[in-house]
Structure formats: C-alpha cells, structure tokens
Amino acid sequence: MNDGSPAAVVDARGRRCPIPIIELARRIGDVDVGEIIELLADDPAAAADVAAWCRMRGHDLLTAAPGAGPGSYLVRRLS
C-alpha cells in the first residue's frame, strides 16, 4: 500500500462517455494491487460510470469530486 497519493493519473478531460471508463480500465493494470489511480474527467456521466465500474470490477472508489470543473476520482486497485 502507498501513502494515499496516486501511482498513476488518467487525464480524460474533454472526452465523453464511454472514453473515461475505457481509459481507466486500460490503465488500471499499470498500478499494483493496493495502489491508487486517479481519473480526471469532466463528462457529466463520469460520477455514475466510475462508481458502477468500481462495483462491477471489484475496486474501491475512494473519492469522487465531480464539481463544476474537471472531476477527480481516486480508485484503489483491489485485484
């Protein structure tokens, strides 16, 4: 486990559904189990999509801060 900082960042700002989730799924293997990956996405559907993807894939959504600007989603890889 690490100190809580992301081991990798996926910048999907300006991309629309389903691209942010596709990019997250493609890059999750770049981090070790227990490490965190950060997704930056400003697609309005990203909040629901990331939460659903984490549930389906067995990863832990640590924070979701969609906000008015680019959202930041921290995901801990669990498997």
PDB file of N, CA, C and O in Angstrom, chain B, residues numbered from 101:
ATOM      1  N   MET B 101       0.844  -1.181   0.000  1.00  0.00           N
ATOM      2  CA  MET B 101       0.000   0.000   0.000  1.00  0.00           C
ATOM      3  C   MET B 101       0.887   1.242   0.000  1.00  0.00           C
ATOM      4  O   MET B 101       2.033   1.211   0.449  1.00  0.00           O
ATOM      5  N   ASN B 102       0.332   2.324  -0.510  1.00  0.00           N
ATOM      6  CA  ASN B 102       1.125   3.540  -0.551  1.00  0.00           C
ATOM      7  C   ASN B 102       0.577   4.569   0.433  1.00  0.00           C
ATOM      8  O   ASN B 102      -0.262   4.245   1.273  1.00  0.00           O
ATOM      9  N   ASP B 103       1.050   5.799   0.329  1.00  0.00           N
ATOM     10  CA  ASP B 103       0.678   6.856   1.263  1.00  0.00           C
ATOM     11  C   ASP B 103      -0.625   7.548   0.904  1.00  0.00           C
ATOM     12  O   ASP B 103      -0.980   8.534   1.551  1.00  0.00           O
ATOM     13  N   GLY B 104      -1.338   7.083  -0.079  1.00  0.00           N
ATOM     14  CA  GLY B 104      -2.603   7.696  -0.484  1.00  0.00           C
ATOM     15  C   GLY B 104      -2.487   8.567  -1.720  1.00  0.00           C
ATOM     16  O   GLY B 104      -3.500   9.055  -2.222  1.00  0.00           O
ATOM     17  N   SER B 105      -1.286   8.773  -2.221  1.00  0.00           N
ATOM     18  CA  SER B 105      -1.137   9.551  -3.443  1.00  0.00           C
ATOM     19  C   SER B 105      -1.249   8.611  -4.642  1.00  0.00           C
ATOM     20  O   SER B 105      -0.868   7.443  -4.563  1.00  0.00           O
ATOM     21  N   PRO B 106      -1.776   9.130  -5.752  1.00  0.00           N
ATOM     22  CA  PRO B 106      -1.962   8.275  -6.916  1.00  0.00           C
ATOM     23  C   PRO B 106      -0.635   7.785  -7.501  1.00  0.00           C
ATOM     24  O   PRO B 106       0.336   8.535  -7.597  1.00  0.00           O
ATOM     25  N   ALA B 107      -0.622   6.519  -7.884  1.00  0.00           N
ATOM     26  CA  ALA B 107       0.532   5.947  -8.568  1.00  0.00           C
ATOM     27  C   ALA B 107       0.485   6.274 -10.059  1.00  0.00           C
ATOM     28  O   ALA B 107       1.507   6.238 -10.745  1.00  0.00           O
ATOM     29  N   ALA B 108      -0.718   6.596 -10.556  1.00  0.00           N
ATOM     30  CA  ALA B 108      -0.900   6.954 -11.968  1.00  0.00           C
ATOM     31  C   ALA B 108      -2.092   7.888 -12.084  1.00  0.00           C
ATOM     32  O   ALA B 108      -2.999   7.867 -11.252  1.00  0.00           O
ATOM     33  N   VAL B 109      -2.078   8.699 -13.118  1.00  0.00           N
ATOM     34  CA  VAL B 109      -3.175   9.629 -13.389  1.00  0.00           C
ATOM     35  C   VAL B 109      -3.631   9.421 -14.828  1.00  0.00           C
ATOM     36  O   VAL B 109      -2.821   9.365 -15.753  1.00  0.00           O
ATOM     37  N   VAL B 110      -4.946   9.307 -14.995  1.00  0.00           N
ATOM     38  CA  VAL B 110      -5.554   9.196 -16.318  1.00  0.00           C
ATOM     39  C   VAL B 110      -6.290  10.504 -16.577  1.00  0.00           C
ATOM     40  O   VAL B 110      -7.249  10.823 -15.874  1.00  0.00           O
ATOM     41  N   ASP B 111      -5.861  11.252 -17.561  1.00  0.00           N
ATOM     42  CA  ASP B 111      -6.500  12.525 -17.883  1.00  0.00           C
ATOM     43  C   ASP B 111      -7.458  12.312 -19.054  1.00  0.00           C
ATOM     44  O   ASP B 111      -7.043  12.222 -20.210  1.00  0.00           O
ATOM     45  N   ALA B 112      -8.745  12.233 -18.728  1.00  0.00           N
ATOM     46  CA  ALA B 112      -9.773  12.040 -19.752  1.00  0.00           C
ATOM     47  C   ALA B 112     -10.657  13.276 -19.878  1.00  0.00           C
ATOM     48  O   ALA B 112     -11.795  13.191 -20.339  1.00  0.00           O
ATOM     49  N   ARG B 113     -10.126  14.419 -19.467  1.00  0.00           N
ATOM     50  CA  ARG B 113     -10.900  15.662 -19.598  1.00  0.00           C
ATOM     51  C   ARG B 113     -11.157  15.951 -21.067  1.00  0.00           C
ATOM     52  O   ARG B 113     -10.286  15.783 -21.920  1.00  0.00           O
ATOM     53  N   GLY B 114     -12.375  16.389 -21.334  1.00  0.00           N
ATOM     54  CA  GLY B 114     -12.759  16.686 -22.704  1.00  0.00           C
ATOM     55  C   GLY B 114     -13.239  15.474 -23.482  1.00  0.00           C
ATOM     56  O   GLY B 114     -13.649  15.602 -24.636  1.00  0.00           O
ATOM     57  N   ARG B 115     -13.195  14.319 -22.875  1.00  0.00           N
ATOM     58  CA  ARG B 115     -13.642  13.079 -23.523  1.00  0.00           C
ATOM     59  C   ARG B 115     -15.017  12.713 -22.974  1.00  0.00           C
ATOM     60  O   ARG B 115     -15.293  12.939 -21.796  1.00  0.00           O
ATOM     61  N   ARG B 116     -15.862  12.162 -23.797  1.00  0.00           N
ATOM     62  CA  ARG B 116     -17.220  11.812 -23.397  1.00  0.00           C
ATOM     63  C   ARG B 116     -17.367  10.306 -23.225  1.00  0.00           C
ATOM     64  O   ARG B 116     -16.571   9.517 -23.734  1.00  0.00           O
ATOM     65  N   CYS B 117     -18.397   9.941 -22.503  1.00  0.00           N
ATOM     66  CA  CYS B 117     -18.745   8.545 -22.230  1.00  0.00           C
ATOM     67  C   CYS B 117     -18.773   7.774 -23.551  1.00  0.00           C
ATOM     68  O   CYS B 117     -19.366   8.238 -24.526  1.00  0.00           O
ATOM     69  N   PRO B 118     -18.153   6.631 -23.588  1.00  0.00           N
ATOM     70  CA  PRO B 118     -17.575   5.827 -22.516  1.00  0.00           C
ATOM     71  C   PRO B 118     -16.054   5.959 -22.389  1.00  0.00           C
ATOM     72  O   PRO B 118     -15.435   5.171 -21.674  1.00  0.00           O
ATOM     73  N   ILE B 119     -15.445   6.927 -23.059  1.00  0.00           N
ATOM     74  CA  ILE B 119     -13.981   7.009 -23.129  1.00  0.00           C
ATOM     75  C   ILE B 119     -13.312   7.104 -21.747  1.00  0.00           C
ATOM     76  O   ILE B 119     -12.318   6.411 -21.533  1.00  0.00           O
ATOM     77  N   PRO B 120     -13.803   7.927 -20.792  1.00  0.00           N
ATOM     78  CA  PRO B 120     -13.119   7.957 -19.497  1.00  0.00           C
ATOM     79  C   PRO B 120     -13.028   6.585 -18.820  1.00  0.00           C
ATOM     80  O   PRO B 120     -11.995   6.250 -18.242  1.00  0.00           O
ATOM     81  N   ILE B 121     -14.087   5.802 -18.888  1.00  0.00           N
ATOM     82  CA  ILE B 121     -14.075   4.469 -18.269  1.00  0.00           C
ATOM     83  C   ILE B 121     -13.176   3.517 -19.059  1.00  0.00           C
ATOM     84  O   ILE B 121     -12.473   2.696 -18.471  1.00  0.00           O
ATOM     85  N   ILE B 122     -13.196   3.621 -20.353  1.00  0.00           N
ATOM     86  CA  ILE B 122     -12.322   2.780 -21.173  1.00  0.00           C
ATOM     87  C   ILE B 122     -10.860   3.072 -20.840  1.00  0.00           C
ATOM     88  O   ILE B 122     -10.056   2.149 -20.712  1.00  0.00           O
ATOM     89  N   GLU B 123     -10.519   4.343 -20.701  1.00  0.00           N
ATOM     90  CA  GLU B 123      -9.141   4.722 -20.365  1.00  0.00           C
ATOM     91  C   GLU B 123      -8.769   4.248 -18.960  1.00  0.00           C
ATOM     92  O   GLU B 123      -7.658   3.766 -18.741  1.00  0.00           O
ATOM     93  N   LEU B 124      -9.693   4.383 -18.012  1.00  0.00           N
ATOM     94  CA  LEU B 124      -9.442   3.897 -16.654  1.00  0.00           C
ATOM     95  C   LEU B 124      -9.218   2.387 -16.661  1.00  0.00           C
ATOM     96  O   LEU B 124      -8.283   1.894 -16.031  1.00  0.00           O
ATOM     97  N   ALA B 125     -10.065   1.661 -17.365  1.00  0.00           N
ATOM     98  CA  ALA B 125      -9.944   0.199 -17.439  1.00  0.00           C
ATOM     99  C   ALA B 125      -8.624  -0.209 -18.103  1.00  0.00           C
ATOM    100  O   ALA B 125      -7.999  -1.190 -17.699  1.00  0.00           O
ATOM    101  N   ARG B 126      -8.214   0.531 -19.100  1.00  0.00           N
ATOM    102  CA  ARG B 126      -6.967   0.234 -19.807  1.00  0.00           C
ATOM    103  C   ARG B 126      -5.753   0.471 -18.918  1.00  0.00           C
ATOM    104  O   ARG B 126      -4.766  -0.260 -19.006  1.00  0.00           O
ATOM    105  N   ARG B 127      -5.820   1.481 -18.067  1.00  0.00           N
ATOM    106  CA  ARG B 127      -4.662   1.870 -17.253  1.00  0.00           C
ATOM    107  C   ARG B 127      -4.621   1.249 -15.860  1.00  0.00           C
ATOM    108  O   ARG B 127      -3.583   1.317 -15.202  1.00  0.00           O
ATOM    109  N   ILE B 128      -5.715   0.646 -15.385  1.00  0.00           N
ATOM    110  CA  ILE B 128      -5.726   0.097 -14.023  1.00  0.00           C
ATOM    111  C   ILE B 128      -4.618  -0.937 -13.840  1.00  0.00           C
ATOM    112  O   ILE B 128      -4.078  -1.073 -12.742  1.00  0.00           O
ATOM    113  N   GLY B 129      -4.281  -1.648 -14.874  1.00  0.00           N
ATOM    114  CA  GLY B 129      -3.216  -2.641 -14.797  1.00  0.00           C
ATOM    115  C   GLY B 129      -1.824  -2.037 -14.675  1.00  0.00           C
ATOM    116  O   GLY B 129      -0.859  -2.753 -14.408  1.00  0.00           O
ATOM    117  N   ASP B 130      -1.712  -0.726 -14.870  1.00  0.00           N
ATOM    118  CA  ASP B 130      -0.424  -0.048 -14.734  1.00  0.00           C
ATOM    119  C   ASP B 130      -0.019   0.148 -13.278  1.00  0.00           C
ATOM    120  O   ASP B 130       1.144   0.423 -12.985  1.00  0.00           O
ATOM    121  N   VAL B 131      -0.987   0.006 -12.362  1.00  0.00           N
ATOM    122  CA  VAL B 131      -0.688   0.182 -10.943  1.00  0.00           C
ATOM    123  C   VAL B 131      -0.789  -1.165 -10.242  1.00  0.00           C
ATOM    124  O   VAL B 131      -1.555  -2.035 -10.656  1.00  0.00           O
ATOM    125  N   ASP B 132      -0.016  -1.329  -9.188  1.00  0.00           N
ATOM    126  CA  ASP B 132      -0.038  -2.574  -8.425  1.00  0.00           C
ATOM    127  C   ASP B 132      -1.300  -2.664  -7.586  1.00  0.00           C
ATOM    128  O   ASP B 132      -1.923  -1.650  -7.271  1.00  0.00           O
ATOM    129  N   VAL B 133      -1.672  -3.888  -7.226  1.00  0.00           N
ATOM    130  CA  VAL B 133      -2.800  -4.092  -6.322  1.00  0.00           C
ATOM    131  C   VAL B 133      -2.516  -3.317  -5.040  1.00  0.00           C
ATOM    132  O   VAL B 133      -1.417  -3.392  -4.490  1.00  0.00           O
ATOM    133  N   GLY B 134      -3.507  -2.576  -4.574  1.00  0.00           N
ATOM    134  CA  GLY B 134      -3.370  -1.749  -3.376  1.00  0.00           C
ATOM    135  C   GLY B 134      -3.012  -0.309  -3.673  1.00  0.00           C
ATOM    136  O   GLY B 134      -3.154   0.553  -2.806  1.00  0.00           O
ATOM    137  N   GLU B 135      -2.548  -0.030  -4.887  1.00  0.00           N
ATOM    138  CA  GLU B 135      -2.197   1.336  -5.245  1.00  0.00           C
ATOM    139  C   GLU B 135      -3.411   2.083  -5.783  1.00  0.00           C
ATOM    140  O   GLU B 135      -4.447   1.490  -6.085  1.00  0.00           O
ATOM    141  N   ILE B 136      -3.255   3.396  -5.894  1.00  0.00           N
ATOM    142  CA  ILE B 136      -4.349   4.280  -6.295  1.00  0.00           C
ATOM    143  C   ILE B 136      -4.076   4.836  -7.681  1.00  0.00           C
ATOM    144  O   ILE B 136      -2.946   5.184  -8.025  1.00  0.00           O
ATOM    145  N   ILE B 137      -5.143   4.909  -8.468  1.00  0.00           N
ATOM    146  CA  ILE B 137      -5.093   5.563  -9.771  1.00  0.00           C
ATOM    147  C   ILE B 137      -6.115   6.697  -9.732  1.00  0.00           C
ATOM    148  O   ILE B 137      -7.207   6.543  -9.185  1.00  0.00           O
ATOM    149  N   GLU B 138      -5.752   7.827 -10.312  1.00  0.00           N
ATOM    150  CA  GLU B 138      -6.650   8.979 -10.343  1.00  0.00           C
ATOM    151  C   GLU B 138      -7.166   9.175 -11.758  1.00  0.00           C
ATOM    152  O   GLU B 138      -6.398   9.162 -12.719  1.00  0.00           O
ATOM    153  N   LEU B 139      -8.471   9.354 -11.874  1.00  0.00           N
ATOM    154  CA  LEU B 139      -9.098   9.670 -13.152  1.00  0.00           C
ATOM    155  C   LEU B 139      -9.557  11.117 -13.106  1.00  0.00           C
ATOM    156  O   LEU B 139     -10.291  11.512 -12.200  1.00  0.00           O
ATOM    157  N   LEU B 140      -9.127  11.907 -14.079  1.00  0.00           N
ATOM    158  CA  LEU B 140      -9.624  13.269 -14.255  1.00  0.00           C
ATOM    159  C   LEU B 140     -10.607  13.239 -15.410  1.00  0.00           C
ATOM    160  O   LEU B 140     -10.247  12.895 -16.536  1.00  0.00           O
ATOM    161  N   ALA B 141     -11.851  13.600 -15.126  1.00  0.00           N
ATOM    162  CA  ALA B 141     -12.887  13.545 -16.161  1.00  0.00           C
ATOM    163  C   ALA B 141     -13.922  14.624 -15.908  1.00  0.00           C
ATOM    164  O   ALA B 141     -14.358  14.830 -14.775  1.00  0.00           O
ATOM    165  N   ASP B 142     -14.313  15.314 -16.974  1.00  0.00           N
ATOM    166  CA  ASP B 142     -15.341  16.344 -16.840  1.00  0.00           C
ATOM    167  C   ASP B 142     -16.652  15.949 -17.521  1.00  0.00           C
ATOM    168  O   ASP B 142     -17.552  16.778 -17.657  1.00  0.00           O
ATOM    169  N   ASP B 143     -16.764  14.711 -17.943  1.00  0.00           N
ATOM    170  CA  ASP B 143     -18.013  14.202 -18.511  1.00  0.00           C
ATOM    171  C   ASP B 143     -19.047  14.100 -17.390  1.00  0.00           C
ATOM    172  O   ASP B 143     -18.755  13.506 -16.352  1.00  0.00           O
ATOM    173  N   PRO B 144     -20.236  14.655 -17.567  1.00  0.00           N
ATOM    174  CA  PRO B 144     -21.254  14.592 -16.518  1.00  0.00           C
ATOM    175  C   PRO B 144     -21.626  13.167 -16.103  1.00  0.00           C
ATOM    176  O   PRO B 144     -22.067  12.954 -14.974  1.00  0.00           O
ATOM    177  N   ALA B 145     -21.458  12.208 -16.981  1.00  0.00           N
ATOM    178  CA  ALA B 145     -21.804  10.817 -16.660  1.00  0.00           C
ATOM    179  C   ALA B 145     -20.698  10.104 -15.884  1.00  0.00           C
ATOM    180  O   ALA B 145     -20.912   8.992 -15.403  1.00  0.00           O
ATOM    181  N   ALA B 146     -19.536  10.712 -15.754  1.00  0.00           N
ATOM    182  CA  ALA B 146     -18.390  10.032 -15.150  1.00  0.00           C
ATOM    183  C   ALA B 146     -18.649   9.595 -13.713  1.00  0.00           C
ATOM    184  O   ALA B 146     -18.252   8.493 -13.336  1.00  0.00           O
ATOM    185  N   ALA B 147     -19.295  10.413 -12.908  1.00  0.00           N
ATOM    186  CA  ALA B 147     -19.509  10.063 -11.499  1.00  0.00           C
ATOM    187  C   ALA B 147     -20.247   8.736 -11.371  1.00  0.00           C
ATOM    188  O   ALA B 147     -19.811   7.852 -10.634  1.00  0.00           O
ATOM    189  N   ALA B 148     -21.343   8.594 -12.073  1.00  0.00           N
ATOM    190  CA  ALA B 148     -22.115   7.351 -12.014  1.00  0.00           C
ATOM    191  C   ALA B 148     -21.349   6.206 -12.682  1.00  0.00           C
ATOM    192  O   ALA B 148     -21.373   5.075 -12.197  1.00  0.00           O
ATOM    193  N   ASP B 149     -20.678   6.496 -13.781  1.00  0.00           N
ATOM    194  CA  ASP B 149     -19.949   5.461 -14.511  1.00  0.00           C
ATOM    195  C   ASP B 149     -18.789   4.890 -13.696  1.00  0.00           C
ATOM    196  O   ASP B 149     -18.594   3.675 -13.663  1.00  0.00           O
ATOM    197  N   VAL B 150     -18.022   5.755 -13.042  1.00  0.00           N
ATOM    198  CA  VAL B 150     -16.872   5.299 -12.257  1.00  0.00           C
ATOM    199  C   VAL B 150     -17.349   4.449 -11.081  1.00  0.00           C
ATOM    200  O   VAL B 150     -16.780   3.394 -10.801  1.00  0.00           O
ATOM    201  N   ALA B 151     -18.389   4.910 -10.397  1.00  0.00           N
ATOM    202  CA  ALA B 151     -18.917   4.152  -9.252  1.00  0.00           C
ATOM    203  C   ALA B 151     -19.398   2.770  -9.696  1.00  0.00           C
ATOM    204  O   ALA B 151     -19.110   1.771  -9.036  1.00  0.00           O
ATOM    205  N   ALA B 152     -20.124   2.713 -10.806  1.00  0.00           N
ATOM    206  CA  ALA B 152     -20.632   1.427 -11.303  1.00  0.00           C
ATOM    207  C   ALA B 152     -19.482   0.527 -11.755  1.00  0.00           C
ATOM    208  O   ALA B 152     -19.497  -0.675 -11.487  1.00  0.00           O
ATOM    209  N   TRP B 153     -18.503   1.086 -12.428  1.00  0.00           N
ATOM    210  CA  TRP B 153     -17.356   0.299 -12.894  1.00  0.00           C
ATOM    211  C   TRP B 153     -16.591  -0.285 -11.713  1.00  0.00           C
ATOM    212  O   TRP B 153     -16.196  -1.450 -11.747  1.00  0.00           O
ATOM    213  N   CYS B 154     -16.382   0.506 -10.680  1.00  0.00           N
ATOM    214  CA  CYS B 154     -15.676   0.018  -9.484  1.00  0.00           C
ATOM    215  C   CYS B 154     -16.441  -1.135  -8.835  1.00  0.00           C
ATOM    216  O   CYS B 154     -15.836  -2.131  -8.440  1.00  0.00           O
ATOM    217  N   ARG B 155     -17.746  -1.011  -8.721  1.00  0.00           N
ATOM    218  CA  ARG B 155     -18.552  -2.101  -8.142  1.00  0.00           C
ATOM    219  C   ARG B 155     -18.442  -3.359  -8.987  1.00  0.00           C
ATOM    220  O   ARG B 155     -18.263  -4.453  -8.452  1.00  0.00           O
ATOM    221  N   MET B 156     -18.546  -3.213 -10.298  1.00  0.00           N
ATOM    222  CA  MET B 156     -18.513  -4.371 -11.196  1.00  0.00           C
ATOM    223  C   MET B 156     -17.143  -5.033 -11.242  1.00  0.00           C
ATOM    224  O   MET B 156     -17.058  -6.253 -11.388  1.00  0.00           O
ATOM    225  N   ARG B 157     -16.082  -4.268 -11.123  1.00  0.00           N
ATOM    226  CA  ARG B 157     -14.719  -4.785 -11.261  1.00  0.00           C
ATOM    227  C   ARG B 157     -14.052  -5.092  -9.926  1.00  0.00           C
ATOM    228  O   ARG B 157     -12.946  -5.632  -9.894  1.00  0.00           O
ATOM    229  N   GLY B 158     -14.718  -4.749  -8.822  1.00  0.00           N
ATOM    230  CA  GLY B 158     -14.169  -5.061  -7.513  1.00  0.00           C
ATOM    231  C   GLY B 158     -13.059  -4.138  -7.054  1.00  0.00           C
ATOM    232  O   GLY B 158     -12.153  -4.572  -6.342  1.00  0.00           O
ATOM    233  N   HIS B 159     -13.108  -2.883  -7.444  1.00  0.00           N
ATOM    234  CA  HIS B 159     -12.136  -1.895  -6.987  1.00  0.00           C
ATOM    235  C   HIS B 159     -12.828  -0.937  -6.024  1.00  0.00           C
ATOM    236  O   HIS B 159     -14.056  -0.902  -5.952  1.00  0.00           O
ATOM    237  N   ASP B 160     -12.042  -0.164  -5.288  1.00  0.00           N
ATOM    238  CA  ASP B 160     -12.567   0.714  -4.249  1.00  0.00           C
ATOM    239  C   ASP B 160     -12.526   2.160  -4.735  1.00  0.00           C
ATOM    240  O   ASP B 160     -11.451   2.705  -4.989  1.00  0.00           O
ATOM    241  N   LEU B 161     -13.698   2.778  -4.862  1.00  0.00           N
ATOM    242  CA  LEU B 161     -13.771   4.200  -5.206  1.00  0.00           C
ATOM    243  C   LEU B 161     -13.565   4.981  -3.915  1.00  0.00           C
ATOM    244  O   LEU B 161     -14.443   5.001  -3.053  1.00  0.00           O
ATOM    245  N   LEU B 162     -12.423   5.614  -3.780  1.00  0.00           N
ATOM    246  CA  LEU B 162     -12.070   6.318  -2.545  1.00  0.00           C
ATOM    247  C   LEU B 162     -12.707   7.688  -2.466  1.00  0.00           C
ATOM    248  O   LEU B 162     -13.286   8.051  -1.442  1.00  0.00           O
ATOM    249  N   THR B 163     -12.605   8.455  -3.547  1.00  0.00           N
ATOM    250  CA  THR B 163     -13.213   9.784  -3.582  1.00  0.00           C
ATOM    251  C   THR B 163     -13.751  10.057  -4.972  1.00  0.00           C
ATOM    252  O   THR B 163     -13.208   9.609  -5.982  1.00  0.00           O
ATOM    253  N   ALA B 164     -14.820  10.798  -4.983  1.00  0.00           N
ATOM    254  CA  ALA B 164     -15.406  11.251  -6.242  1.00  0.00           C
ATOM    255  C   ALA B 164     -15.765  12.718  -6.044  1.00  0.00           C
ATOM    256  O   ALA B 164     -16.646  13.047  -5.250  1.00  0.00           O
ATOM    257  N   ALA B 165     -15.089  13.583  -6.757  1.00  0.00           N
ATOM    258  CA  ALA B 165     -15.334  15.015  -6.648  1.00  0.00           C
ATOM    259  C   ALA B 165     -15.617  15.578  -8.034  1.00  0.00           C
ATOM    260  O   ALA B 165     -14.757  16.214  -8.644  1.00  0.00           O
ATOM    261  N   PRO B 166     -16.846  15.336  -8.531  1.00  0.00           N
ATOM    262  CA  PRO B 166     -17.146  15.779  -9.891  1.00  0.00           C
ATOM    263  C   PRO B 166     -17.089  17.296 -10.053  1.00  0.00           C
ATOM    264  O   PRO B 166     -16.488  17.777 -11.014  1.00  0.00           O
ATOM    265  N   GLY B 167     -17.691  18.061  -9.150  1.00  0.00           N
ATOM    266  CA  GLY B 167     -17.630  19.527  -9.193  1.00  0.00           C
ATOM    267  C   GLY B 167     -18.034  20.118 -10.520  1.00  0.00           C
ATOM    268  O   GLY B 167     -18.491  19.413 -11.420  1.00  0.00           O
ATOM    269  N   ALA B 168     -17.863  21.415 -10.633  1.00  0.00           N
ATOM    270  CA  ALA B 168     -18.225  22.127 -11.856  1.00  0.00           C
ATOM    271  C   ALA B 168     -17.121  22.014 -12.898  1.00  0.00           C
ATOM    272  O   ALA B 168     -17.390  22.052 -14.099  1.00  0.00           O
ATOM    273  N   GLY B 169     -15.887  21.876 -12.445  1.00  0.00           N
ATOM    274  CA  GLY B 169     -14.759  21.751 -13.359  1.00  0.00           C
ATOM    275  C   GLY B 169     -14.436  20.290 -13.563  1.00  0.00           C
ATOM    276  O   GLY B 169     -15.305  19.428 -13.433  1.00  0.00           O
ATOM    277  N   PRO B 170     -13.173  20.008 -13.886  1.00  0.00           N
ATOM    278  CA  PRO B 170     -12.785  18.606 -14.075  1.00  0.00           C
ATOM    279  C   PRO B 170     -12.919  17.831 -12.774  1.00  0.00           C
ATOM    280  O   PRO B 170     -12.455  18.272 -11.723  1.00  0.00           O
ATOM    281  N   GLY B 171     -13.556  16.683 -12.858  1.00  0.00           N
ATOM    282  CA  GLY B 171     -13.721  15.848 -11.683  1.00  0.00           C
ATOM    283  C   GLY B 171     -12.478  15.029 -11.414  1.00  0.00           C
ATOM    284  O   GLY B 171     -11.698  14.735 -12.320  1.00  0.00           O
ATOM    285  N   SER B 172     -12.307  14.669 -10.167  1.00  0.00           N
ATOM    286  CA  SER B 172     -11.191  13.830  -9.757  1.00  0.00           C
ATOM    287  C   SER B 172     -11.761  12.616  -9.051  1.00  0.00           C
ATOM    288  O   SER B 172     -12.532  12.748  -8.101  1.00  0.00           O
ATOM    289  N   TYR B 173     -11.384  11.437  -9.514  1.00  0.00           N
ATOM    290  CA  TYR B 173     -11.866  10.175  -8.962  1.00  0.00           C
ATOM    291  C   TYR B 173     -10.661   9.345  -8.574  1.00  0.00           C
ATOM    292  O   TYR B 173      -9.834   9.016  -9.424  1.00  0.00           O
ATOM    293  N   LEU B 174     -10.551   9.000  -7.291  1.00  0.00           N
ATOM    294  CA  LEU B 174      -9.459   8.169  -6.822  1.00  0.00           C
ATOM    295  C   LEU B 174      -9.957   6.751  -6.630  1.00  0.00           C
ATOM    296  O   LEU B 174     -10.924   6.512  -5.907  1.00  0.00           O
ATOM    297  N   VAL B 175      -9.288   5.812  -7.285  1.00  0.00           N
ATOM    298  CA  VAL B 175      -9.691   4.406  -7.271  1.00  0.00           C
ATOM    299  C   VAL B 175      -8.518   3.569  -6.778  1.00  0.00           C
ATOM    300  O   VAL B 175      -7.408   3.665  -7.300  1.00  0.00           O
ATOM    301  N   ARG B 176      -8.778   2.746  -5.766  1.00  0.00           N
ATOM    302  CA  ARG B 176      -7.750   1.808  -5.287  1.00  0.00           C
ATOM    303  C   ARG B 176      -7.955   0.476  -5.986  1.00  0.00           C
ATOM    304  O   ARG B 176      -9.047  -0.090  -5.953  1.00  0.00           O
ATOM    305  N   ARG B 177      -6.900  -0.022  -6.621  1.00  0.00           N
ATOM    306  CA  ARG B 177      -6.963  -1.319  -7.283  1.00  0.00           C
ATOM    307  C   ARG B 177      -6.952  -2.417  -6.219  1.00  0.00           C
ATOM    308  O   ARG B 177      -6.038  -2.483  -5.398  1.00  0.00           O
ATOM    309  N   LEU B 178      -7.963  -3.271  -6.239  1.00  0.00           N
ATOM    310  CA  LEU B 178      -8.072  -4.339  -5.244  1.00  0.00           C
ATOM    311  C   LEU B 178      -7.798  -5.719  -5.794  1.00  0.00           C
ATOM    312  O   LEU B 178      -7.617  -6.665  -5.027  1.00  0.00           O
ATOM    313  N   SER B 179      -7.764  -5.855  -7.105  1.00  0.00           N
ATOM    314  CA  SER B 179      -7.489  -7.187  -7.666  1.00  0.00           C
ATOM    315  C   SER B 179      -6.771  -7.042  -8.994  1.00  0.00           C
ATOM    316  O   SER B 179      -6.447  -8.043  -9.633  1.00  0.00           O
TER     317      SER B 179
END
